mmCIF file of N, CA and C in Angstrom:
data_model
loop_
_atom_site.group_PDB
_atom_site.id
_atom_site.type_symbol
_atom_site.label_atom_id
_atom_site.label_comp_id
_atom_site.label_asym_id
_atom_site.label_seq_id
_atom_site.Cartn_x
_atom_site.Cartn_y
_atom_site.Cartn_z
ATOM 1 N N MET A 289 61.063 -13.166 7.990
ATOM 2 C CA MET A 289 62.042 -12.134 8.264
ATOM 3 C C MET A 289 63.009 -12.676 9.308
ATOM 4 N N THR A 290 64.263 -12.570 9.045
ATOM 5 C CA THR A 290 65.259 -13.029 9.998
ATOM 6 C C THR A 290 65.856 -11.830 10.707
ATOM 7 N N VAL A 291 66.222 -12.065 11.928
ATOM 8 C CA VAL A 291 66.878 -11.022 12.709
ATOM 9 C C VAL A 291 68.219 -11.578 13.152
ATOM 10 N N GLU A 292 69.271 -10.939 12.704
ATOM 11 C CA GLU A 292 70.608 -11.354 13.122
ATOM 12 C C GLU A 292 70.763 -11.057 14.607
ATOM 13 N N THR A 293 71.601 -11.832 15.250
ATOM 14 C CA THR A 293 71.816 -11.626 16.672
ATOM 15 C C THR A 293 73.086 -10.831 16.907
ATOM 16 N N SER A 294 73.163 -10.278 18.100
ATOM 17 C CA SER A 294 74.378 -9.558 18.473
ATOM 18 C C SER A 294 75.476 -10.563 18.776
ATOM 19 N N SER A 295 76.663 -10.071 19.057
ATOM 20 C CA SER A 295 77.779 -10.975 19.326
ATOM 21 C C SER A 295 77.499 -11.857 20.538
ATOM 22 N N GLY A 296 76.654 -11.400 21.437
ATOM 23 C CA GLY A 296 76.295 -12.200 22.601
ATOM 24 C C GLY A 296 75.190 -13.191 22.313
ATOM 25 N N GLY A 297 74.637 -13.168 21.112
ATOM 26 C CA GLY A 297 73.604 -14.116 20.741
ATOM 27 C C GLY A 297 72.187 -13.594 20.876
ATOM 28 N N SER A 298 71.990 -12.416 21.433
ATOM 29 C CA SER A 298 70.646 -11.882 21.632
ATOM 30 C C SER A 298 70.300 -10.850 20.566
ATOM 31 N N PRO A 299 69.094 -10.963 19.983
ATOM 32 C CA PRO A 299 68.678 -9.949 19.005
ATOM 33 C C PRO A 299 68.123 -8.684 19.665
ATOM 34 N N TRP A 300 67.942 -8.695 20.992
ATOM 35 C CA TRP A 300 67.264 -7.585 21.646
ATOM 36 C C TRP A 300 67.978 -6.249 21.562
ATOM 37 N N PRO A 301 69.291 -6.166 21.726
ATOM 38 C CA PRO A 301 69.912 -4.831 21.583
ATOM 39 C C PRO A 301 69.629 -4.211 20.217
ATOM 40 N N THR A 302 69.699 -5.012 19.167
ATOM 41 C CA THR A 302 69.428 -4.501 17.825
ATOM 42 C C THR A 302 67.971 -4.074 17.704
ATOM 43 N N ARG A 303 67.073 -4.846 18.256
ATOM 44 C CA ARG A 303 65.644 -4.500 18.198
ATOM 45 C C ARG A 303 65.358 -3.211 18.959
ATOM 46 N N ILE A 304 66.008 -3.041 20.092
ATOM 47 C CA ILE A 304 65.807 -1.824 20.883
ATOM 48 C C ILE A 304 66.333 -0.612 20.121
ATOM 49 N N ILE A 305 67.518 -0.744 19.529
ATOM 50 C CA ILE A 305 68.083 0.354 18.737
ATOM 51 C C ILE A 305 67.150 0.698 17.586
ATOM 52 N N LEU A 306 66.671 -0.316 16.881
ATOM 53 C CA LEU A 306 65.766 -0.087 15.753
ATOM 54 C C LEU A 306 64.470 0.577 16.221
ATOM 55 N N ALA A 307 63.963 0.164 17.375
ATOM 56 C CA ALA A 307 62.746 0.780 17.920
ATOM 57 C C ALA A 307 62.971 2.265 18.205
ATOM 58 N N ILE A 308 64.142 2.607 18.719
ATOM 59 C CA ILE A 308 64.456 4.020 18.982
ATOM 60 C C ILE A 308 64.498 4.796 17.669
ATOM 61 N N TRP A 309 65.093 4.201 16.633
ATOM 62 C CA TRP A 309 65.118 4.854 15.317
ATOM 63 C C TRP A 309 63.689 5.087 14.826
ATOM 64 N N PHE A 310 62.822 4.067 14.981
ATOM 65 C CA PHE A 310 61.430 4.209 14.540
ATOM 66 C C PHE A 310 60.731 5.330 15.302
ATOM 67 N N VAL A 311 60.934 5.399 16.603
ATOM 68 C CA VAL A 311 60.304 6.452 17.402
ATOM 69 C C VAL A 311 60.781 7.827 16.931
ATOM 70 N N CYS A 312 62.084 7.974 16.719
ATOM 71 C CA CYS A 312 62.630 9.267 16.271
ATOM 72 C C CYS A 312 62.003 9.704 14.950
ATOM 73 N N PHE A 313 61.968 8.797 13.977
ATOM 74 C CA PHE A 313 61.424 9.174 12.674
ATOM 75 C C PHE A 313 59.903 9.286 12.701
ATOM 76 N N SER A 314 59.232 8.552 13.578
ATOM 77 C CA SER A 314 57.777 8.680 13.700
ATOM 78 C C SER A 314 57.401 10.029 14.296
ATOM 79 N N VAL A 315 58.114 10.441 15.330
ATOM 80 C CA VAL A 315 57.857 11.750 15.938
ATOM 81 C C VAL A 315 58.148 12.857 14.926
ATOM 82 N N GLY A 316 59.270 12.742 14.223
ATOM 83 C CA GLY A 316 59.597 13.731 13.191
ATOM 84 C C GLY A 316 58.539 13.792 12.107
ATOM 85 N N SER A 317 58.070 12.622 11.669
ATOM 86 C CA SER A 317 57.018 12.574 10.645
ATOM 87 C C SER A 317 55.761 13.263 11.140
ATOM 88 N N LEU A 318 55.349 12.911 12.348
ATOM 89 C CA LEU A 318 54.125 13.477 12.910
ATOM 90 C C LEU A 318 54.222 14.996 13.023
ATOM 91 N N ILE A 319 55.333 15.493 13.521
ATOM 92 C CA ILE A 319 55.492 16.940 13.683
ATOM 93 C C ILE A 319 55.429 17.649 12.332
ATOM 94 N N HIS A 320 56.160 17.139 11.349
ATOM 95 C CA HIS A 320 56.164 17.797 10.036
ATOM 96 C C HIS A 320 54.796 17.714 9.363
ATOM 97 N N ILE A 321 54.118 16.587 9.488
ATOM 98 C CA ILE A 321 52.786 16.438 8.887
ATOM 99 C C ILE A 321 51.787 17.370 9.574
ATOM 100 N N LEU A 322 51.847 17.470 10.904
ATOM 101 C CA LEU A 322 50.934 18.370 11.621
ATOM 102 C C LEU A 322 51.181 19.832 11.260
ATOM 103 N N VAL A 323 52.427 20.219 11.087
ATOM 104 C CA VAL A 323 52.741 21.600 10.692
ATOM 105 C C VAL A 323 52.172 21.889 9.308
ATOM 106 N N VAL A 324 52.328 20.944 8.379
ATOM 107 C CA VAL A 324 51.772 21.134 7.027
ATOM 108 C C VAL A 324 50.251 21.184 7.091
ATOM 109 N N ALA A 325 49.633 20.313 7.897
ATOM 110 C CA ALA A 325 48.173 20.306 8.013
ATOM 111 C C ALA A 325 47.660 21.619 8.607
ATOM 112 N N LYS A 326 48.395 22.176 9.553
ATOM 113 C CA LYS A 326 47.940 23.393 10.222
ATOM 114 C C LYS A 326 48.228 24.657 9.412
ATOM 115 N N TYR A 327 49.428 24.755 8.828
ATOM 116 C CA TYR A 327 49.841 25.995 8.182
ATOM 117 C C TYR A 327 49.942 25.906 6.669
ATOM 118 N N GLY A 328 49.916 24.703 6.127
ATOM 119 C CA GLY A 328 50.069 24.536 4.689
ATOM 120 C C GLY A 328 51.507 24.249 4.309
ATOM 121 N N LEU A 329 51.661 23.777 3.093
ATOM 122 C CA LEU A 329 52.984 23.441 2.588
ATOM 123 C C LEU A 329 53.774 24.724 2.327
ATOM 124 N N PHE A 330 55.004 24.750 2.709
ATOM 125 C CA PHE A 330 55.916 25.888 2.531
ATOM 126 C C PHE A 330 55.437 27.146 3.256
ATOM 127 N N ALA A 331 54.770 26.954 4.385
ATOM 128 C CA ALA A 331 54.298 28.097 5.170
ATOM 129 C C ALA A 331 55.485 28.796 5.823
ATOM 130 N N ASN A 332 55.358 30.101 5.956
ATOM 131 C CA ASN A 332 56.407 30.904 6.566
ATOM 132 C C ASN A 332 55.737 31.942 7.443
ATOM 133 N N ASP A 333 56.243 32.143 8.627
ATOM 134 C CA ASP A 333 55.674 33.104 9.563
ATOM 135 C C ASP A 333 55.929 34.522 9.049
ATOM 136 N N PRO A 334 54.865 35.268 8.685
ATOM 137 C CA PRO A 334 55.079 36.614 8.152
ATOM 138 C C PRO A 334 55.699 37.566 9.177
ATOM 139 N N ALA A 335 55.471 37.325 10.449
ATOM 140 C CA ALA A 335 56.033 38.193 11.481
ATOM 141 C C ALA A 335 57.529 37.935 11.685
ATOM 142 N N ASP A 336 57.960 36.720 11.408
ATOM 143 C CA ASP A 336 59.367 36.354 11.612
ATOM 144 C C ASP A 336 59.784 35.369 10.519
ATOM 145 N N PRO A 337 59.862 35.842 9.267
ATOM 146 C CA PRO A 337 60.084 34.920 8.149
ATOM 147 C C PRO A 337 61.510 34.364 8.091
ATOM 148 N N LEU A 338 61.580 33.141 7.605
ATOM 149 C CA LEU A 338 62.863 32.516 7.301
ATOM 150 C C LEU A 338 63.088 32.612 5.801
ATOM 151 N N PRO A 339 64.321 32.597 5.358
ATOM 152 C CA PRO A 339 64.565 32.571 3.916
ATOM 153 C C PRO A 339 63.915 31.329 3.290
ATOM 154 N N THR A 340 63.360 31.494 2.116
ATOM 155 C CA THR A 340 62.616 30.426 1.441
ATOM 156 C C THR A 340 63.398 29.124 1.296
ATOM 157 N N PRO A 341 64.686 29.140 0.958
ATOM 158 C CA PRO A 341 65.392 27.853 0.845
ATOM 159 C C PRO A 341 65.352 27.024 2.131
ATOM 160 N N PHE A 342 65.412 27.674 3.285
ATOM 161 C CA PHE A 342 65.329 26.939 4.547
ATOM 162 C C PHE A 342 63.956 26.295 4.704
ATOM 163 N N VAL A 343 62.923 27.032 4.340
ATOM 164 C CA VAL A 343 61.557 26.514 4.450
ATOM 165 C C VAL A 343 61.366 25.327 3.510
ATOM 166 N N VAL A 344 61.849 25.443 2.288
ATOM 167 C CA VAL A 344 61.698 24.368 1.298
ATOM 168 C C VAL A 344 62.415 23.103 1.765
ATOM 169 N N VAL A 345 63.654 23.242 2.205
ATOM 170 C CA VAL A 345 64.405 22.065 2.673
ATOM 171 C C VAL A 345 63.712 21.451 3.881
ATOM 172 N N ASN A 346 63.199 22.277 4.778
ATOM 173 C CA ASN A 346 62.501 21.757 5.951
ATOM 174 C C ASN A 346 61.272 20.946 5.553
ATOM 175 N N GLU A 347 60.584 21.359 4.490
ATOM 176 C CA GLU A 347 59.402 20.625 4.040
ATOM 177 C C GLU A 347 59.756 19.260 3.445
ATOM 178 N N PHE A 348 60.983 19.096 2.979
ATOM 179 C CA PHE A 348 61.395 17.779 2.473
ATOM 180 C C PHE A 348 61.220 16.702 3.538
ATOM 181 N N PHE A 349 61.380 17.071 4.802
ATOM 182 C CA PHE A 349 61.280 16.086 5.875
ATOM 183 C C PHE A 349 59.868 15.528 6.019
ATOM 184 N N THR A 350 58.867 16.256 5.525
ATOM 185 C CA THR A 350 57.489 15.761 5.546
ATOM 186 C C THR A 350 57.375 14.479 4.731
ATOM 187 N N VAL A 351 58.188 14.351 3.700
ATOM 188 C CA VAL A 351 58.195 13.157 2.849
ATOM 189 C C VAL A 351 59.325 12.206 3.247
ATOM 190 N N LEU A 352 60.489 12.752 3.549
ATOM 191 C CA LEU A 352 61.658 11.908 3.818
ATOM 192 C C LEU A 352 61.525 11.077 5.092
ATOM 193 N N ASN A 353 60.930 11.623 6.135
ATOM 194 C CA ASN A 353 60.792 10.860 7.380
ATOM 195 C C ASN A 353 59.910 9.624 7.206
ATOM 196 N N PRO A 354 58.686 9.747 6.653
ATOM 197 C CA PRO A 354 57.886 8.532 6.445
ATOM 198 C C PRO A 354 58.531 7.561 5.450
ATOM 199 N N LEU A 355 59.197 8.101 4.428
ATOM 200 C CA LEU A 355 59.894 7.239 3.471
ATOM 201 C C LEU A 355 60.977 6.431 4.175
ATOM 202 N N THR A 356 61.696 7.060 5.069
ATOM 203 C CA THR A 356 62.741 6.364 5.818
ATOM 204 C C THR A 356 62.145 5.260 6.680
ATOM 205 N N ILE A 357 61.010 5.518 7.304
ATOM 206 C CA ILE A 357 60.343 4.482 8.102
ATOM 207 C C ILE A 357 59.980 3.292 7.217
ATOM 208 N N ALA A 358 59.384 3.565 6.064
ATOM 209 C CA ALA A 358 59.005 2.477 5.149
ATOM 210 C C ALA A 358 60.233 1.688 4.704
ATOM 211 N N LEU A 359 61.304 2.388 4.392
ATOM 212 C CA LEU A 359 62.523 1.690 3.980
ATOM 213 C C LEU A 359 63.101 0.860 5.121
ATOM 214 N N LEU A 360 63.065 1.368 6.336
ATOM 215 C CA LEU A 360 63.562 0.594 7.472
ATOM 216 C C LEU A 360 62.754 -0.685 7.668
ATOM 217 N N ILE A 361 61.478 -0.641 7.334
ATOM 218 C CA ILE A 361 60.631 -1.826 7.471
ATOM 219 C C ILE A 361 60.873 -2.819 6.340
ATOM 220 N N PHE A 362 60.867 -2.330 5.111
ATOM 221 C CA PHE A 362 60.877 -3.233 3.958
ATOM 222 C C PHE A 362 62.245 -3.453 3.328
ATOM 223 N N ARG A 363 63.129 -2.513 3.434
ATOM 224 C CA ARG A 363 64.477 -2.613 2.858
ATOM 225 C C ARG A 363 65.442 -2.029 3.881
ATOM 226 N N ARG A 364 65.744 -2.826 4.891
ATOM 227 C CA ARG A 364 66.459 -2.330 6.069
ATOM 228 C C ARG A 364 67.719 -1.539 5.740
ATOM 229 N N ARG A 365 68.579 -2.071 4.887
ATOM 230 C CA ARG A 365 69.839 -1.369 4.605
ATOM 231 C C ARG A 365 69.599 -0.059 3.854
ATOM 232 N N ALA A 366 68.645 -0.039 2.966
ATOM 233 C CA ALA A 366 68.300 1.215 2.288
ATOM 234 C C ALA A 366 67.742 2.212 3.308
ATOM 235 N N GLY A 367 66.981 1.715 4.275
ATOM 236 C CA GLY A 367 66.446 2.570 5.330
ATOM 237 C C GLY A 367 67.533 3.165 6.208
ATOM 238 N N ILE A 368 68.554 2.366 6.490
ATOM 239 C CA ILE A 368 69.676 2.863 7.292
ATOM 240 C C ILE A 368 70.392 3.980 6.539
ATOM 241 N N LEU A 369 70.636 3.767 5.255
ATOM 242 C CA LEU A 369 71.284 4.807 4.447
ATOM 243 C C LEU A 369 70.413 6.055 4.358
ATOM 244 N N SER A 370 69.101 5.856 4.184
ATOM 245 C CA SER A 370 68.180 6.991 4.127
ATOM 246 C C SER A 370 68.189 7.755 5.451
ATOM 247 N N ALA A 371 68.153 7.020 6.556
ATOM 248 C CA ALA A 371 68.151 7.659 7.875
ATOM 249 C C ALA A 371 69.405 8.499 8.077
ATOM 250 N N LEU A 372 70.541 7.952 7.722
ATOM 251 C CA LEU A 372 71.785 8.705 7.879
ATOM 252 C C LEU A 372 71.813 9.925 6.959
ATOM 253 N N GLY A 373 71.259 9.785 5.764
ATOM 254 C CA GLY A 373 71.174 10.924 4.852
ATOM 255 C C GLY A 373 70.251 12.007 5.378
ATOM 256 N N VAL A 374 69.108 11.598 5.925
ATOM 257 C CA VAL A 374 68.161 12.566 6.488
ATOM 258 C C VAL A 374 68.797 13.291 7.674
ATOM 259 N N VAL A 375 69.453 12.545 8.540
ATOM 260 C CA VAL A 375 70.098 13.166 9.700
ATOM 261 C C VAL A 375 71.200 14.126 9.248
ATOM 262 N N ALA A 376 71.953 13.746 8.230
ATOM 263 C CA ALA A 376 72.989 14.645 7.703
ATOM 264 C C ALA A 376 72.356 15.925 7.159
ATOM 265 N N LEU A 377 71.220 15.793 6.466
ATOM 266 C CA LEU A 377 70.520 16.967 5.946
ATOM 267 C C LEU A 377 70.010 17.847 7.087
ATOM 268 N N VAL A 378 69.531 17.229 8.157
ATOM 269 C CA VAL A 378 69.092 17.984 9.336
ATOM 270 C C VAL A 378 70.256 18.796 9.906
ATOM 271 N N TYR A 379 71.413 18.156 10.008
ATOM 272 C CA TYR A 379 72.591 18.858 10.529
ATOM 273 C C TYR A 379 72.975 20.024 9.625
ATOM 274 N N VAL A 380 73.034 19.789 8.321
ATOM 275 C CA VAL A 380 73.414 20.851 7.383
ATOM 276 C C VAL A 380 72.421 22.010 7.464
ATOM 277 N N LEU A 381 71.124 21.683 7.445
ATOM 278 C CA LEU A 381 70.092 22.721 7.520
ATOM 279 C C LEU A 381 70.233 23.539 8.802
ATOM 280 N N ASN A 382 70.361 22.863 9.921
ATOM 281 C CA ASN A 382 70.404 23.586 11.189
ATOM 282 C C ASN A 382 71.712 24.332 11.411
ATOM 283 N N LEU A 383 72.809 23.812 10.912
ATOM 284 C CA LEU A 383 74.057 24.577 10.997
ATOM 285 C C LEU A 383 73.969 25.839 10.139
ATOM 286 N N ALA A 384 73.355 25.716 8.959
ATOM 287 C CA ALA A 384 73.148 26.900 8.116
ATOM 288 C C ALA A 384 72.195 27.883 8.800
ATOM 289 N N LEU A 385 71.155 27.356 9.451
ATOM 290 C CA LEU A 385 70.243 28.229 10.196
ATOM 291 C C LEU A 385 70.955 28.925 11.351
ATOM 292 N N MET A 386 71.868 28.214 12.003
ATOM 293 C CA MET A 386 72.632 28.844 13.085
ATOM 294 C C MET A 386 73.395 30.058 12.559
ATOM 295 N N VAL A 387 74.035 29.888 11.420
ATOM 296 C CA VAL A 387 74.786 30.994 10.815
ATOM 297 C C VAL A 387 73.838 32.126 10.442
ATOM 298 N N TRP A 388 72.705 31.775 9.807
ATOM 299 C CA TRP A 388 71.757 32.807 9.382
ATOM 300 C C TRP A 388 71.187 33.558 10.584
ATOM 301 N N PHE A 389 70.742 32.814 11.610
ATOM 302 C CA PHE A 389 70.190 33.477 12.796
ATOM 303 C C PHE A 389 71.223 34.397 13.444
ATOM 304 N N TRP A 390 72.471 33.953 13.502
ATOM 305 C CA TRP A 390 73.490 34.774 14.147
ATOM 306 C C TRP A 390 73.782 36.032 13.339
ATOM 307 N N THR A 391 73.913 35.875 12.019
ATOM 308 C CA THR A 391 74.250 37.050 11.205
ATOM 309 C C THR A 391 73.064 37.989 11.024
ATOM 310 N N ALA A 392 71.853 37.456 10.914
ATOM 311 C CA ALA A 392 70.679 38.298 10.669
ATOM 312 C C ALA A 392 70.072 38.865 11.945
ATOM 313 N N LYS A 393 70.129 38.102 13.041
ATOM 314 C CA LYS A 393 69.397 38.514 14.240
ATOM 315 C C LYS A 393 70.229 38.481 15.516
ATOM 316 N N GLN A 394 71.489 38.133 15.408
ATOM 317 C CA GLN A 394 72.353 37.988 16.574
ATOM 318 C C GLN A 394 71.721 37.058 17.614
ATOM 319 N N HIS A 395 71.137 35.978 17.115
ATOM 320 C CA HIS A 395 70.501 34.964 17.959
ATOM 321 C C HIS A 395 71.236 33.647 17.750
ATOM 322 N N LEU A 396 71.591 32.996 18.848
ATOM 323 C CA LEU A 396 72.273 31.708 18.755
ATOM 324 C C LEU A 396 71.225 30.599 18.732
ATOM 325 N N HIS A 397 71.043 29.992 17.577
ATOM 326 C CA HIS A 397 70.018 28.959 17.345
ATOM 327 C C HIS A 397 70.585 27.598 17.743
ATOM 328 N N VAL A 398 70.280 27.159 18.965
ATOM 329 C CA VAL A 398 70.800 25.878 19.438
ATOM 330 C C VAL A 398 69.702 24.908 19.861
ATOM 331 N N ALA A 399 68.444 25.307 19.780
ATOM 332 C CA ALA A 399 67.354 24.450 20.251
ATOM 333 C C ALA A 399 67.338 23.096 19.546
ATOM 334 N N TRP A 400 67.769 23.054 18.302
ATOM 335 C CA TRP A 400 67.760 21.806 17.530
ATOM 336 C C TRP A 400 68.748 20.783 18.080
ATOM 337 N N LEU A 401 69.779 21.248 18.758
ATOM 338 C CA LEU A 401 70.823 20.340 19.237
ATOM 339 C C LEU A 401 70.303 19.313 20.232
ATOM 340 N N TYR A 402 69.340 19.682 21.052
ATOM 341 C CA TYR A 402 68.878 18.802 22.118
ATOM 342 C C TYR A 402 68.227 17.538 21.572
ATOM 343 N N LEU A 403 67.352 17.673 20.596
ATOM 344 C CA LEU A 403 66.684 16.492 20.045
ATOM 345 C C LEU A 403 67.374 15.985 18.788
ATOM 346 N N ASN A 404 67.441 16.819 17.769
ATOM 347 C CA ASN A 404 68.024 16.372 16.498
ATOM 348 C C ASN A 404 69.512 16.079 16.626
ATOM 349 N N GLY A 405 70.213 16.873 17.394
ATOM 350 C CA GLY A 405 71.640 16.639 17.578
ATOM 351 C C GLY A 405 71.904 15.325 18.292
ATOM 352 N N THR A 406 71.163 15.084 19.367
ATOM 353 C CA THR A 406 71.305 13.833 20.108
ATOM 354 C C THR A 406 70.909 12.645 19.244
ATOM 355 N N MET A 407 69.813 12.779 18.505
ATOM 356 C CA MET A 407 69.365 11.706 17.620
ATOM 357 C C MET A 407 70.439 11.387 16.585
ATOM 358 N N GLY A 408 71.027 12.406 15.998
ATOM 359 C CA GLY A 408 72.046 12.188 14.975
ATOM 360 C C GLY A 408 73.266 11.473 15.512
ATOM 361 N N VAL A 409 73.707 11.861 16.692
ATOM 362 C CA VAL A 409 74.865 11.194 17.300
ATOM 363 C C VAL A 409 74.524 9.737 17.602
ATOM 364 N N PHE A 410 73.339 9.496 18.171
ATOM 365 C CA PHE A 410 72.923 8.120 18.475
ATOM 366 C C PHE A 410 72.871 7.273 17.206
ATOM 367 N N MET A 411 72.298 7.817 16.151
ATOM 368 C CA MET A 411 72.187 7.051 14.905
ATOM 369 C C MET A 411 73.552 6.788 14.285
ATOM 370 N N ALA A 412 74.430 7.763 14.353
ATOM 371 C CA ALA A 412 75.783 7.557 13.814
ATOM 372 C C ALA A 412 76.511 6.461 14.587
ATOM 373 N N LEU A 413 76.284 6.409 15.897
ATOM 374 C CA LEU A 413 76.956 5.408 16.723
ATOM 375 C C LEU A 413 76.352 4.010 16.592
ATOM 376 N N THR A 414 75.093 3.913 16.190
ATOM 377 C CA THR A 414 74.429 2.603 16.147
ATOM 378 C C THR A 414 74.193 2.081 14.732
ATOM 379 N N ALA A 415 74.468 2.881 13.723
ATOM 380 C CA ALA A 415 74.184 2.471 12.339
ATOM 381 C C ALA A 415 74.945 1.213 11.948
ATOM 382 N N ARG A 416 76.189 1.121 12.340
ATOM 383 C CA ARG A 416 76.989 -0.059 11.965
ATOM 384 C C ARG A 416 76.376 -1.340 12.532
ATOM 385 N N ARG A 417 75.923 -1.290 13.774
ATOM 386 C CA ARG A 417 75.310 -2.476 14.384
ATOM 387 C C ARG A 417 74.046 -2.871 13.624
ATOM 388 N N LEU A 418 73.209 -1.884 13.285
ATOM 389 C CA LEU A 418 71.994 -2.196 12.525
ATOM 390 C C LEU A 418 72.337 -2.735 11.144
ATOM 391 N N TRP A 419 73.359 -2.170 10.519
ATOM 392 C CA TRP A 419 73.763 -2.614 9.181
ATOM 393 C C TRP A 419 74.173 -4.084 9.211
ATOM 394 N N ARG A 420 74.982 -4.443 10.201
ATOM 395 C CA ARG A 420 75.448 -5.832 10.308
ATOM 396 C C ARG A 420 74.300 -6.796 10.586
ATOM 397 N N ALA A 421 73.301 -6.334 11.329
ATOM 398 C CA ALA A 421 72.178 -7.198 11.678
ATOM 399 C C ALA A 421 71.110 -7.244 10.590
ATOM 400 N N ALA A 422 71.174 -6.326 9.636
ATOM 401 C CA ALA A 422 70.145 -6.256 8.582
ATOM 402 C C ALA A 422 70.337 -7.397 7.593
ATOM 403 N N PRO A 423 69.223 -7.977 7.154
ATOM 404 C CA PRO A 423 69.347 -9.014 6.128
ATOM 405 C C PRO A 423 69.867 -8.403 4.834
ATOM 406 N N GLU A 424 70.738 -9.131 4.174
ATOM 407 C CA GLU A 424 71.272 -8.635 2.906
ATOM 408 C C GLU A 424 70.173 -8.652 1.857
ATOM 409 N N ALA A 425 70.265 -7.719 0.939
ATOM 410 C CA ALA A 425 69.281 -7.653 -0.147
ATOM 411 C C ALA A 425 69.423 -8.897 -1.009
ATOM 412 N N LYS A 426 68.295 -9.390 -1.437
ATOM 413 C CA LYS A 426 68.316 -10.567 -2.305
ATOM 414 C C LYS A 426 68.856 -10.176 -3.673
ATOM 415 N N ALA A 427 69.614 -11.068 -4.243
ATOM 416 C CA ALA A 427 70.156 -10.817 -5.578
ATOM 417 C C ALA A 427 69.030 -10.852 -6.597
ATOM 418 N N LEU A 428 69.163 -10.038 -7.608
ATOM 419 C CA LEU A 428 68.173 -10.037 -8.682
ATOM 420 C C LEU A 428 68.309 -11.318 -9.488
ATOM 421 N N PRO A 429 67.202 -11.831 -9.990
ATOM 422 C CA PRO A 429 67.304 -13.029 -10.826
ATOM 423 C C PRO A 429 68.052 -12.688 -12.108
ATOM 424 N N PRO A 430 68.695 -13.682 -12.697
ATOM 425 C CA PRO A 430 69.427 -13.397 -13.932
ATOM 426 C C PRO A 430 68.479 -12.905 -15.021
ATOM 427 N N ALA A 431 68.978 -11.969 -15.789
ATOM 428 C CA ALA A 431 68.168 -11.421 -16.879
ATOM 429 C C ALA A 431 67.997 -12.484 -17.953
ATOM 430 N N THR A 432 66.797 -12.610 -18.399
ATOM 431 C CA THR A 432 66.533 -13.566 -19.480
ATOM 432 C C THR A 432 66.041 -12.794 -20.682
ATOM 433 N N THR A 433 66.451 -13.234 -21.815
ATOM 434 C CA THR A 433 65.977 -12.610 -23.048
ATOM 435 C C THR A 433 64.932 -13.520 -23.659
ATOM 436 N N PRO A 434 63.876 -12.930 -24.166
ATOM 437 C CA PRO A 434 62.834 -13.767 -24.764
ATOM 438 C C PRO A 434 63.374 -14.499 -25.999
ATOM 439 N N SER A 435 62.926 -15.705 -26.133
ATOM 440 C CA SER A 435 63.346 -16.528 -27.273
ATOM 441 C C SER A 435 62.701 -16.000 -28.551
ATOM 442 N N PRO A 436 63.485 -15.896 -29.644
ATOM 443 C CA PRO A 436 62.910 -15.370 -30.885
ATOM 444 C C PRO A 436 61.922 -16.341 -31.532
ATOM 445 N N THR A 437 61.861 -17.564 -31.054
ATOM 446 C CA THR A 437 60.938 -18.537 -31.674
ATOM 447 C C THR A 437 59.641 -18.637 -30.965
#
């Protein structure tokens, strides 16, 4: 495995950024897996229920977070794209939840901004550096057709 260096010649800034990405997605994976283990898949609080589409989309992260970690390890550029897609989905989900909480309960839902919001901004700002440092995908071998003889 090769690690591209930064413009200054050191691979450490890229490694540190990647480590932060791993920590973010590992914590997210752990939290979503523990919630599923404790309450079950697609669980909803009967005392304070959320609309089912929000619950379903939230459960996607139970699979998407570990998948993103695996992609970051084995297919770095695919992992970067997956991470940015997951973060975008987090933003869309939570912005929709903000609207729902405000219209249904007159509650301003901002708790997600501190962790997920900060993580998303950090990833958006560092994705280009990781992309440039990621090894390019190997080209597929040329397709061969079996000989009729």
